[in-house]
Coordinates of C-alpha atoms and ligand atoms in Angstrom, one line a residue:
M1 CA 0.0 0.0 0.0
K2 CA 1.5 3.3 -1.1
I3 CA 0.7 6.6 0.5
Y4 CA 1.8 10.1 -0.7
N5 CA 3.6 11.6 2.3
T6 CA 3.5 15.4 2.4
L7 CA 6.5 15.3 4.7
T8 CA 8.8 13.7 2.1
R9 CA 6.7 14.8 -1.0
K10 CA 6.9 11.2 -2.2
K11 CA 4.7 8.1 -2.4
E12 CA 6.0 5.7 0.2
E13 CA 5.2 2.1 1.1
F14 CA 2.9 2.0 4.2
V15 CA 4.6 0.3 7.1
P16 CA 2.7 0.6 10.3
L17 CA 4.5 1.3 13.6
E18 CA 2.9 -1.7 15.1
E19 CA 2.0 -4.7 13.0
G20 CA -1.7 -4.9 12.1
K21 CA -2.5 -1.6 13.7
V22 CA -3.0 2.0 12.3
K23 CA -3.0 5.0 14.5
M24 CA -4.7 7.8 12.6
Y25 CA -5.5 11.4 13.6
V26 CA -7.7 13.6 11.4
C27 CA -8.2 17.3 12.3
G28 CA -11.8 18.0 12.9
P29 CA -14.0 21.0 12.5
T30 CA -14.2 24.2 14.5
V31 CA -17.9 24.0 15.5
Y32 CA -19.4 27.4 14.9
D33 CA -21.3 26.9 11.7
Y34 CA -22.9 24.4 9.3
I35 CA -20.8 21.8 7.5
H36 CA -20.1 22.9 3.9
I37 CA -19.1 20.8 1.0
G38 CA -15.4 21.6 1.6
N39 CA -15.6 20.2 5.1
A40 CA -17.3 17.1 3.8
R41 CA -14.4 16.1 1.6
P42 CA -11.9 15.2 4.4
Y43 CA -14.7 13.4 6.2
V44 CA -15.4 11.2 3.2
V45 CA -11.8 10.8 2.0
F46 CA -10.2 9.7 5.3
D47 CA -13.2 7.6 6.2
T48 CA -12.7 5.7 2.9
I49 CA -9.0 5.2 3.6
R50 CA -9.9 3.9 7.0
R51 CA -12.4 1.5 5.5
Y52 CA -9.9 0.2 3.0
M53 CA -7.3 -0.3 5.7
E54 CA -9.9 -2.2 7.8
Y55 CA -10.8 -4.3 4.7
K56 CA -7.0 -5.2 4.5
G57 CA -7.2 -6.4 8.1
Y58 CA -5.8 -3.5 10.0
E59 CA -7.2 -2.4 13.3
V60 CA -7.6 1.4 12.9
N61 CA -7.7 3.7 15.9
Y62 CA -9.2 6.8 14.3
V63 CA -9.3 10.0 16.2
Q64 CA -11.0 13.2 15.1
N65 CA -11.3 16.2 17.4
F66 CA -14.0 18.9 17.7
T67 CA -12.5 22.3 18.3
D68 CA -15.1 23.7 20.7
V69 CA -13.2 26.7 22.0
D70 CA -12.3 29.4 19.5
D71 CA -12.8 33.1 18.7
K72 CA -15.3 32.2 16.0
I73 CA -17.5 30.2 18.4
I74 CA -17.3 32.9 21.0
N75 CA -18.2 35.6 18.5
R76 CA -21.2 33.5 17.4
A77 CA -22.3 33.0 21.0
N78 CA -22.1 36.7 21.6
K79 CA -24.1 37.5 18.5
E80 CA -26.8 35.0 19.6
N81 CA -26.6 36.2 23.2
T82 CA -25.9 32.6 24.4
T83 CA -22.9 30.6 25.7
M84 CA -20.1 29.0 23.8
Q85 CA -21.3 25.6 25.0
V86 CA -24.7 26.0 23.4
I87 CA -23.1 27.0 20.1
S88 CA -20.6 24.2 20.1
D89 CA -23.2 21.5 21.1
R90 CA -25.4 22.6 18.3
Y91 CA -22.8 22.4 15.6
I92 CA -21.2 19.2 17.0
Q93 CA -24.7 17.7 16.6
E94 CA -24.9 19.1 13.1
A95 CA -21.4 17.7 12.2
L96 CA -22.4 14.2 13.6
T97 CA -25.7 14.3 11.6
A98 CA -23.7 15.2 8.4
A99 CA -21.2 12.4 9.1
K100 CA -23.9 9.9 9.6
G101 CA -25.7 11.0 6.4
L102 CA -22.4 10.7 4.5
N103 CA -22.0 7.2 6.0
V104 CA -18.8 8.2 7.7
K105 CA -18.0 5.7 10.5
I106 CA -17.9 7.1 13.9
A107 CA -14.4 7.8 15.1
T108 CA -12.8 5.6 17.8
H109 CA -12.5 8.8 19.8
H110 CA -14.1 12.2 19.2
P111 CA -12.4 14.4 21.8
R112 CA -13.4 17.9 22.6
V113 CA -10.9 20.6 23.5
T114 CA -12.8 21.8 26.5
E115 CA -12.5 18.3 28.0
E116 CA -8.8 18.1 27.4
M117 CA -7.5 21.0 29.5
P118 CA -5.2 19.0 31.9
G119 CA -3.3 17.5 28.9
I120 CA -3.0 20.9 27.2
L121 CA -1.6 22.6 30.3
D122 CA 0.9 19.7 30.8
M123 CA 2.3 19.9 27.3
I124 CA 2.6 23.7 27.4
K125 CA 4.5 23.4 30.7
V126 CA 6.9 20.8 29.2
L127 CA 7.5 23.2 26.3
V128 CA 8.3 26.0 28.7
D129 CA 10.5 23.9 30.9
K130 CA 12.5 22.6 27.9
G131 CA 13.0 26.1 26.6
F132 CA 10.8 25.8 23.5
A133 CA 8.2 28.2 24.8
Y134 CA 8.1 31.5 26.8
E135 CA 5.6 33.5 28.7
V136 CA 5.0 37.3 28.4
E137 CA 2.2 38.9 30.4
G138 CA 0.0 35.8 30.6
S139 CA 0.5 34.8 27.0
V140 CA 2.7 31.7 26.2
Y141 CA 4.3 31.5 22.8
F142 CA 6.1 28.7 21.0
D143 CA 9.7 29.9 20.2
T144 CA 10.1 28.9 16.5
R145 CA 13.8 29.9 16.7
A146 CA 14.4 27.2 19.4
D147 CA 13.3 24.5 17.0
D148 CA 15.8 24.1 14.2
T149 CA 13.6 21.9 12.2
Y150 CA 10.7 24.4 12.0
G151 CA 9.3 24.5 8.5
K152 CA 10.1 20.9 7.5
L153 CA 6.6 19.9 6.8
S154 CA 5.5 22.8 4.7
K155 CA 9.1 23.2 3.2
K156 CA 9.0 26.8 4.2
N157 CA 12.2 28.7 4.9
I158 CA 12.0 30.2 8.4
D159 CA 14.0 33.3 7.5
E160 CA 11.7 34.1 4.7
L161 CA 8.7 33.4 6.9
Q162 CA 10.1 35.7 9.6
A163 CA 10.7 38.5 7.1
G164 CA 7.1 38.1 5.7
A165 CA 5.5 38.0 9.2
S166 CA 7.4 41.0 10.5
E167 CA 5.9 43.2 7.7
R168 CA 2.4 42.5 8.9
V169 CA 0.7 45.4 10.6
D170 CA -1.0 43.4 13.3
V171 CA 2.3 42.0 14.6
D172 CA 2.2 41.1 18.3
N173 CA 4.9 43.0 20.1
N174 CA 5.2 40.5 22.9
K175 CA 6.6 37.9 20.6
K176 CA 10.4 37.3 20.3
N177 CA 10.1 36.4 16.7
P178 CA 7.2 37.3 14.3
M179 CA 6.6 33.6 13.4
D180 CA 6.2 32.5 17.1
F181 CA 2.7 31.3 17.7
I182 CA 0.4 31.3 20.7
L183 CA 0.0 28.3 23.0
W184 CA -2.0 30.0 25.8
K185 CA -3.8 33.3 25.7
P186 CA -4.9 35.4 28.7
A187 CA -8.6 35.7 29.4
K188 CA -10.6 38.6 28.2
T189 CA -13.7 39.7 30.1
N190 CA -16.8 37.5 29.5
E191 CA -14.8 34.8 27.8
P192 CA -14.6 31.2 28.8
K193 CA -11.4 30.7 30.8
W194 CA -9.4 28.1 32.7
E195 CA -6.8 28.3 35.5
S196 CA -3.2 27.9 34.5
L197 CA 0.4 28.5 35.8
W198 CA 0.3 31.7 33.6
G199 CA -3.0 33.0 34.8
E200 CA -6.5 32.5 33.6
G201 CA -6.9 32.0 29.9
R202 CA -7.5 29.5 27.1
P203 CA -5.4 27.5 24.7
G204 CA -4.4 28.5 21.2
W205 CA -5.6 26.4 18.3
H206 CA -2.6 24.3 17.4
I207 CA -1.7 22.8 20.8
E208 CA -5.0 20.8 21.1
C209 CA -4.2 18.4 18.3
S210 CA -0.7 17.7 19.6
V211 CA -2.2 16.9 23.0
M212 CA -5.2 14.8 21.8
A213 CA -3.0 12.8 19.3
K214 CA -0.7 12.0 22.2
K215 CA -3.4 11.0 24.6
Y216 CA -5.4 8.8 22.3
L217 CA -2.7 7.4 20.0
G218 CA 0.7 7.9 21.5
E219 CA 3.7 10.1 21.0
T220 CA 4.4 8.8 17.5
I221 CA 1.4 8.0 15.2
D222 CA 1.1 6.4 11.8
I223 CA -1.0 8.9 9.9
H224 CA -1.9 12.5 10.5
A225 CA -4.4 13.9 8.0
G226 CA -6.5 16.9 7.1
G227 CA -7.2 19.4 4.3
E228 CA -4.2 20.9 2.4
D229 CA -5.0 24.3 3.8
L230 CA -3.9 22.9 7.2
V231 CA -0.3 22.1 6.2
F232 CA 0.8 25.6 7.1
P233 CA 0.6 26.9 9.8
H234 CA -1.5 24.3 11.7
H235 CA 0.3 21.1 11.0
E236 CA 3.7 22.7 10.9
N237 CA 3.0 24.0 14.4
E238 CA 1.7 20.7 15.5
V239 CA 5.0 19.0 14.5
A240 CA 7.0 21.6 16.2
Q241 CA 5.1 21.3 19.5
S242 CA 4.9 17.5 19.6
E243 CA 8.4 16.8 18.6
S244 CA 9.9 19.5 20.9
A245 CA 7.8 18.3 23.8
N246 CA 8.1 14.5 23.3
G247 CA 11.6 14.3 21.7
V248 CA 10.4 11.6 19.2
P249 CA 9.0 11.9 15.6
F250 CA 5.3 12.9 15.6
A251 CA 3.7 11.3 12.5
K252 CA 5.1 8.9 10.0
Y253 CA 2.8 9.8 7.1
W254 CA 1.1 13.2 6.5
M255 CA -1.9 13.1 4.2
H256 CA -3.7 16.1 2.8
N257 CA -6.8 16.3 0.6
G258 CA -7.2 18.9 -2.1
F259 CA -9.7 21.8 -2.3
I260 CA -13.2 21.8 -3.7
N261 CA -13.8 24.6 -6.2
V262 CA -17.3 25.7 -7.1
D263 CA -18.0 26.3 -10.8
N264 CA -14.2 26.4 -11.2
K265 CA -13.8 29.2 -8.6
K266 CA -12.4 28.9 -5.1
M267 CA -15.3 28.5 -2.7
S268 CA -15.6 31.5 -0.4
K269 CA -18.3 33.3 1.5
S270 CA -17.5 36.6 -0.2
L271 CA -18.1 35.1 -3.6
G272 CA -21.5 33.8 -2.4
N273 CA -20.6 30.3 -3.8
F274 CA -20.6 28.7 -0.4
F275 CA -22.6 25.5 -0.2
T276 CA -23.6 24.0 3.0
L277 CA -24.3 20.3 3.1
R278 CA -27.8 20.9 4.5
D279 CA -28.6 23.0 1.3
I280 CA -27.2 20.4 -1.1
V281 CA -29.1 17.5 0.5
K282 CA -32.4 19.3 -0.2
E283 CA -31.7 18.3 -3.8
F284 CA -29.3 15.4 -3.8
P285 CA -29.1 12.5 -1.4
Y286 CA -26.1 12.3 0.9
E287 CA -24.9 9.2 -0.8
V288 CA -24.6 11.1 -4.1
I289 CA -22.4 13.7 -2.4
R290 CA -20.2 10.9 -1.0
F291 CA -20.0 9.3 -4.5
F292 CA -19.2 12.7 -6.1
I293 CA -16.3 13.3 -3.7
L294 CA -14.9 9.8 -4.3
N295 CA -15.0 10.4 -8.1
G296 CA -11.8 12.4 -7.7
Q297 CA -8.4 11.3 -6.5
Y298 CA -8.2 12.8 -3.0
R299 CA -5.2 15.0 -3.5
M300 CA -6.5 16.7 -6.7
P301 CA -8.8 19.7 -6.5
I302 CA -12.3 18.8 -7.5
N303 CA -14.9 21.1 -9.0
F304 CA -18.4 21.3 -7.6
S305 CA -21.2 22.2 -10.0
R306 CA -24.8 21.1 -10.5
E307 CA -23.9 19.3 -13.7
L308 CA -21.1 17.3 -12.1
I309 CA -23.2 16.3 -9.1
Q310 CA -26.0 15.3 -11.4
A311 CA -23.5 13.2 -13.4
A312 CA -22.4 11.6 -10.1
Q313 CA -26.1 10.8 -9.4
N314 CA -26.5 9.1 -12.8
G315 CA -23.3 7.1 -12.2
L316 CA -24.5 5.9 -8.9
E317 CA -27.8 4.9 -10.4
R318 CA -26.0 2.8 -12.9
I319 CA -24.3 0.8 -10.1
K320 CA -27.6 0.6 -8.1
N321 CA -29.5 -0.7 -11.2
G322 CA -26.8 -3.3 -11.8
L323 CA -27.2 -4.5 -8.2
S324 CA -31.0 -4.6 -8.4
N325 CA -30.9 -6.6 -11.6
I326 CA -28.7 -9.2 -9.8
K327 CA -31.0 -9.3 -6.9
Y328 CA -34.0 -9.8 -9.2
T329 CA -32.2 -12.8 -10.8
I330 CA -31.4 -14.3 -7.3
E331 CA -35.1 -14.1 -6.4
N332 CA -36.5 -15.3 -9.6
T333 CA -34.2 -17.9 -11.2
T334 CA -35.1 -21.6 -10.9
I335 CA -31.5 -22.7 -11.5
N336 CA -29.6 -23.2 -8.3
E337 CA -26.1 -24.4 -9.1
M338 CA -23.4 -22.8 -11.2
S339 CA -23.0 -24.1 -14.8
E340 CA -19.6 -24.9 -16.2
L341 CA -19.8 -21.8 -18.3
E342 CA -20.4 -19.7 -15.3
K343 CA -17.5 -21.3 -13.4
A344 CA -15.3 -20.4 -16.3
L345 CA -16.3 -16.7 -15.8
L346 CA -15.2 -16.6 -12.1
P347 CA -11.6 -15.6 -12.8
N348 CA -13.0 -12.6 -14.8
L349 CA -15.0 -11.7 -11.8
S350 CA -12.1 -11.7 -9.4
K351 CA -10.1 -9.5 -11.9
Y352 CA -12.4 -6.5 -11.0
K353 CA -11.5 -6.9 -7.3
M354 CA -7.8 -7.1 -8.2
D355 CA -8.1 -3.9 -10.3
F356 CA -10.0 -2.2 -7.5
E357 CA -7.3 -3.1 -5.0
A358 CA -4.5 -2.1 -7.3
T359 CA -5.9 1.4 -7.6
M360 CA -6.6 1.7 -3.9
E361 CA -3.0 0.5 -3.1
D362 CA -1.7 3.3 -5.2
D363 CA -2.4 6.2 -2.8
F364 CA -6.1 5.5 -2.7
N365 CA -7.2 6.4 -6.2
T366 CA -10.9 6.1 -5.6
A367 CA -11.6 7.5 -9.1
D368 CA -10.0 4.5 -10.8
A369 CA -11.5 2.2 -8.1
I370 CA -14.9 3.4 -9.2
T371 CA -14.0 2.6 -12.8
A372 CA -13.3 -1.0 -11.7
I373 CA -16.8 -1.1 -10.1
Y374 CA -18.4 0.2 -13.4
E375 CA -16.6 -2.6 -15.2
L376 CA -17.9 -5.1 -12.8
V377 CA -21.4 -3.7 -13.3
K378 CA -21.0 -4.0 -17.0
F379 CA -19.9 -7.7 -16.5
A380 CA -23.0 -8.3 -14.4
N381 CA -25.3 -6.7 -16.9
I382 CA -24.0 -9.0 -19.6
N383 CA -23.6 -12.2 -17.6
V384 CA -26.4 -12.2 -15.0
N385 CA -29.8 -12.7 -16.6
E386 CA -32.8 -15.0 -16.6
N387 CA -30.6 -18.0 -17.6
S388 CA -28.2 -17.5 -14.7
S389 CA -27.9 -19.7 -11.6
K390 CA -28.6 -18.4 -8.1
E391 CA -25.1 -19.4 -7.1
F392 CA -23.4 -17.4 -9.8
A393 CA -25.6 -14.3 -9.3
Q394 CA -24.8 -14.5 -5.6
A395 CA -21.1 -14.6 -6.3
V396 CA -21.4 -11.5 -8.5
K397 CA -23.5 -9.7 -5.9
G398 CA -21.0 -10.6 -3.2
E399 CA -18.1 -9.0 -5.2
L400 CA -20.1 -5.9 -6.0
E401 CA -21.3 -5.3 -2.5
K402 CA -17.8 -5.9 -1.1
L403 CA -16.3 -3.2 -3.3
T404 CA -19.1 -0.7 -2.8
E405 CA -19.0 -1.2 0.9
I406 CA -15.2 -0.3 1.0
L407 CA -16.2 3.0 -0.5
G408 CA -19.1 3.3 1.9
L409 CA -21.7 3.2 -0.8
L410 CA -25.0 1.4 -1.3
Q411 CA -25.5 1.0 2.4
Q412 CA -28.2 3.6 3.1
E413 CA -31.1 1.2 3.3
D414 CA -29.4 -1.0 5.8
E415 CA -28.4 2.1 7.8
V416 CA -32.0 3.1 8.3
I417 CA -33.0 -0.4 9.5
A418 CA -29.9 -0.4 11.7
D419 CA -31.2 2.8 13.5
D420 CA -31.3 1.6 17.0
A421 CA -33.2 2.7 20.1
T422 CA -30.1 3.7 21.9
E423 CA -29.2 6.4 19.4
I424 CA -32.7 7.7 19.2
E425 CA -32.9 7.9 23.0
A426 CA -29.6 9.7 23.1
L427 CA -31.0 12.3 20.7
I428 CA -34.1 12.6 22.9
E429 CA -32.0 13.2 25.9
Q430 CA -30.0 15.8 24.0
R431 CA -33.2 17.5 23.1
Q432 CA -34.3 17.6 26.7
N433 CA -31.0 19.2 27.7
A434 CA -31.3 21.7 24.9
K435 CA -34.8 22.7 26.2
K436 CA -33.3 23.0 29.7
N437 CA -30.6 25.3 28.3
K438 CA -33.4 27.2 26.5
D439 CA -31.8 26.4 23.1
F440 CA -35.1 25.9 21.4
A441 CA -33.6 26.1 18.0
L442 CA -31.6 22.9 18.7
A443 CA -34.5 21.2 20.4
D444 CA -36.7 21.9 17.4
K445 CA -34.0 20.7 15.0
I446 CA -33.6 17.4 16.8
R447 CA -37.4 16.9 16.8
D448 CA -37.5 17.7 13.0
D449 CA -34.5 15.5 12.2
L450 CA -36.2 12.6 13.9
K451 CA -39.5 13.4 12.2
D452 CA -37.7 13.2 8.8
R453 CA -36.6 9.8 9.8
G454 CA -40.1 8.8 10.5
I455 CA -39.9 9.0 14.3
V456 CA -42.5 11.0 16.2
L457 CA -42.1 12.2 19.7
E458 CA -44.8 12.6 22.3
D459 CA -44.5 14.4 25.6
T460 CA -46.1 12.3 28.4
R461 CA -46.2 12.6 32.1
Q462 CA -43.7 9.7 32.3
G463 CA -41.3 11.5 29.9
V464 CA -40.9 11.6 26.2
R465 CA -42.2 8.6 24.2
W466 CA -41.2 7.9 20.7
S467 CA -42.6 5.7 17.9
H468 CA -42.3 5.1 14.2
K469 CA -44.9 7.0 12.2
G470 CA -47.9 4.8 11.4
N471 CA -47.1 2.3 14.1
Ligands
ZN1 ZN1 -5.3 19.7 14.0

């Protein structure tokens, strides 16, 4: 299995630190707004890579954080006259709903920054004690000049960076060097704050990922992933913090997904071409969005347009029709056992799986993996018909389902059936809490989401009862 490693700018053979195991950290969203199509890409891409590794027999420990303390969240809370917690709870819920819709497997751990303060304070202290960080008036900065490997991930030259940064007008005079970045910032009035050795305050953005990766995966991890916009400064700063604090390499492989453009232009709020997932799913099913994302190799930029997503929908229909034809044969054929002719076709059938695996082994080229699936569907359309045996049709079905499952496709129906009571009750409890916190927007949203899934709620004296519509 070959992975393109941003650290070396080369495709490298994947060799895990520990046999049979993969320790993988993917930077998660800052929860202050709805998920947009650009956020959806890393969700889908790294989930697919995880699924492929699991298919290959690896046990994957997959960690994705939620950044639930940040200026953007605080600003939103102030605007809505509520607390940071209400805002972050709302958008964590939103992110989880989107992930579920996109058929992204739940992470092994989904840590939240606000619950990881002891680890954050510990690591900052280690950095200060080792001389990699310094405090000025309640702010703690990482000293980029103390780390002679700074810039190695983004391949940026620190002298040029320093020169560039010092020209900026908003330069912070407390810093020793313009490139130094904040680890701990002092509390402003009316902001959430925590006690620390340097006074009350809150952590900077970068330190959280170094701390959570260490806590849930260890000092050295196999794969660290995220969008390519995170390479600098976020991931560069993470490497600097982790390696300076722990004294060992941080991540063996760094993976970054490309951007999504909209109608060939960079997606931005100012251009007004900013698509949230909740808007897109009014027109296209989640599954089509997942399929659309996987139609491009993950490192390449992909273009989002109505025509292209429509084309993805048609492509997915082709695969679905192929599968339902096979199912029809299985249900209706009177022939049970495979004929000699059918047996002779089996090697062709396994060729599609081999093609699929070969493309996935080469830095997870899902675009070509989908081509292998189309070829398999073509084979099925030709060779599975009213004259086929049940045994043969089942073999073809098995192959097709195996490959689509690795890509997380064609599982929506099963998902709905698999909806279990525990999850629904957890949502009801969350709704009760939201009501208690007077966050009626969230409470209504949870009720509406459940209603969309055919689940109705009824307030009774014994508490909330739920049932499937029509039951
Ligand atoms: Zn991160």
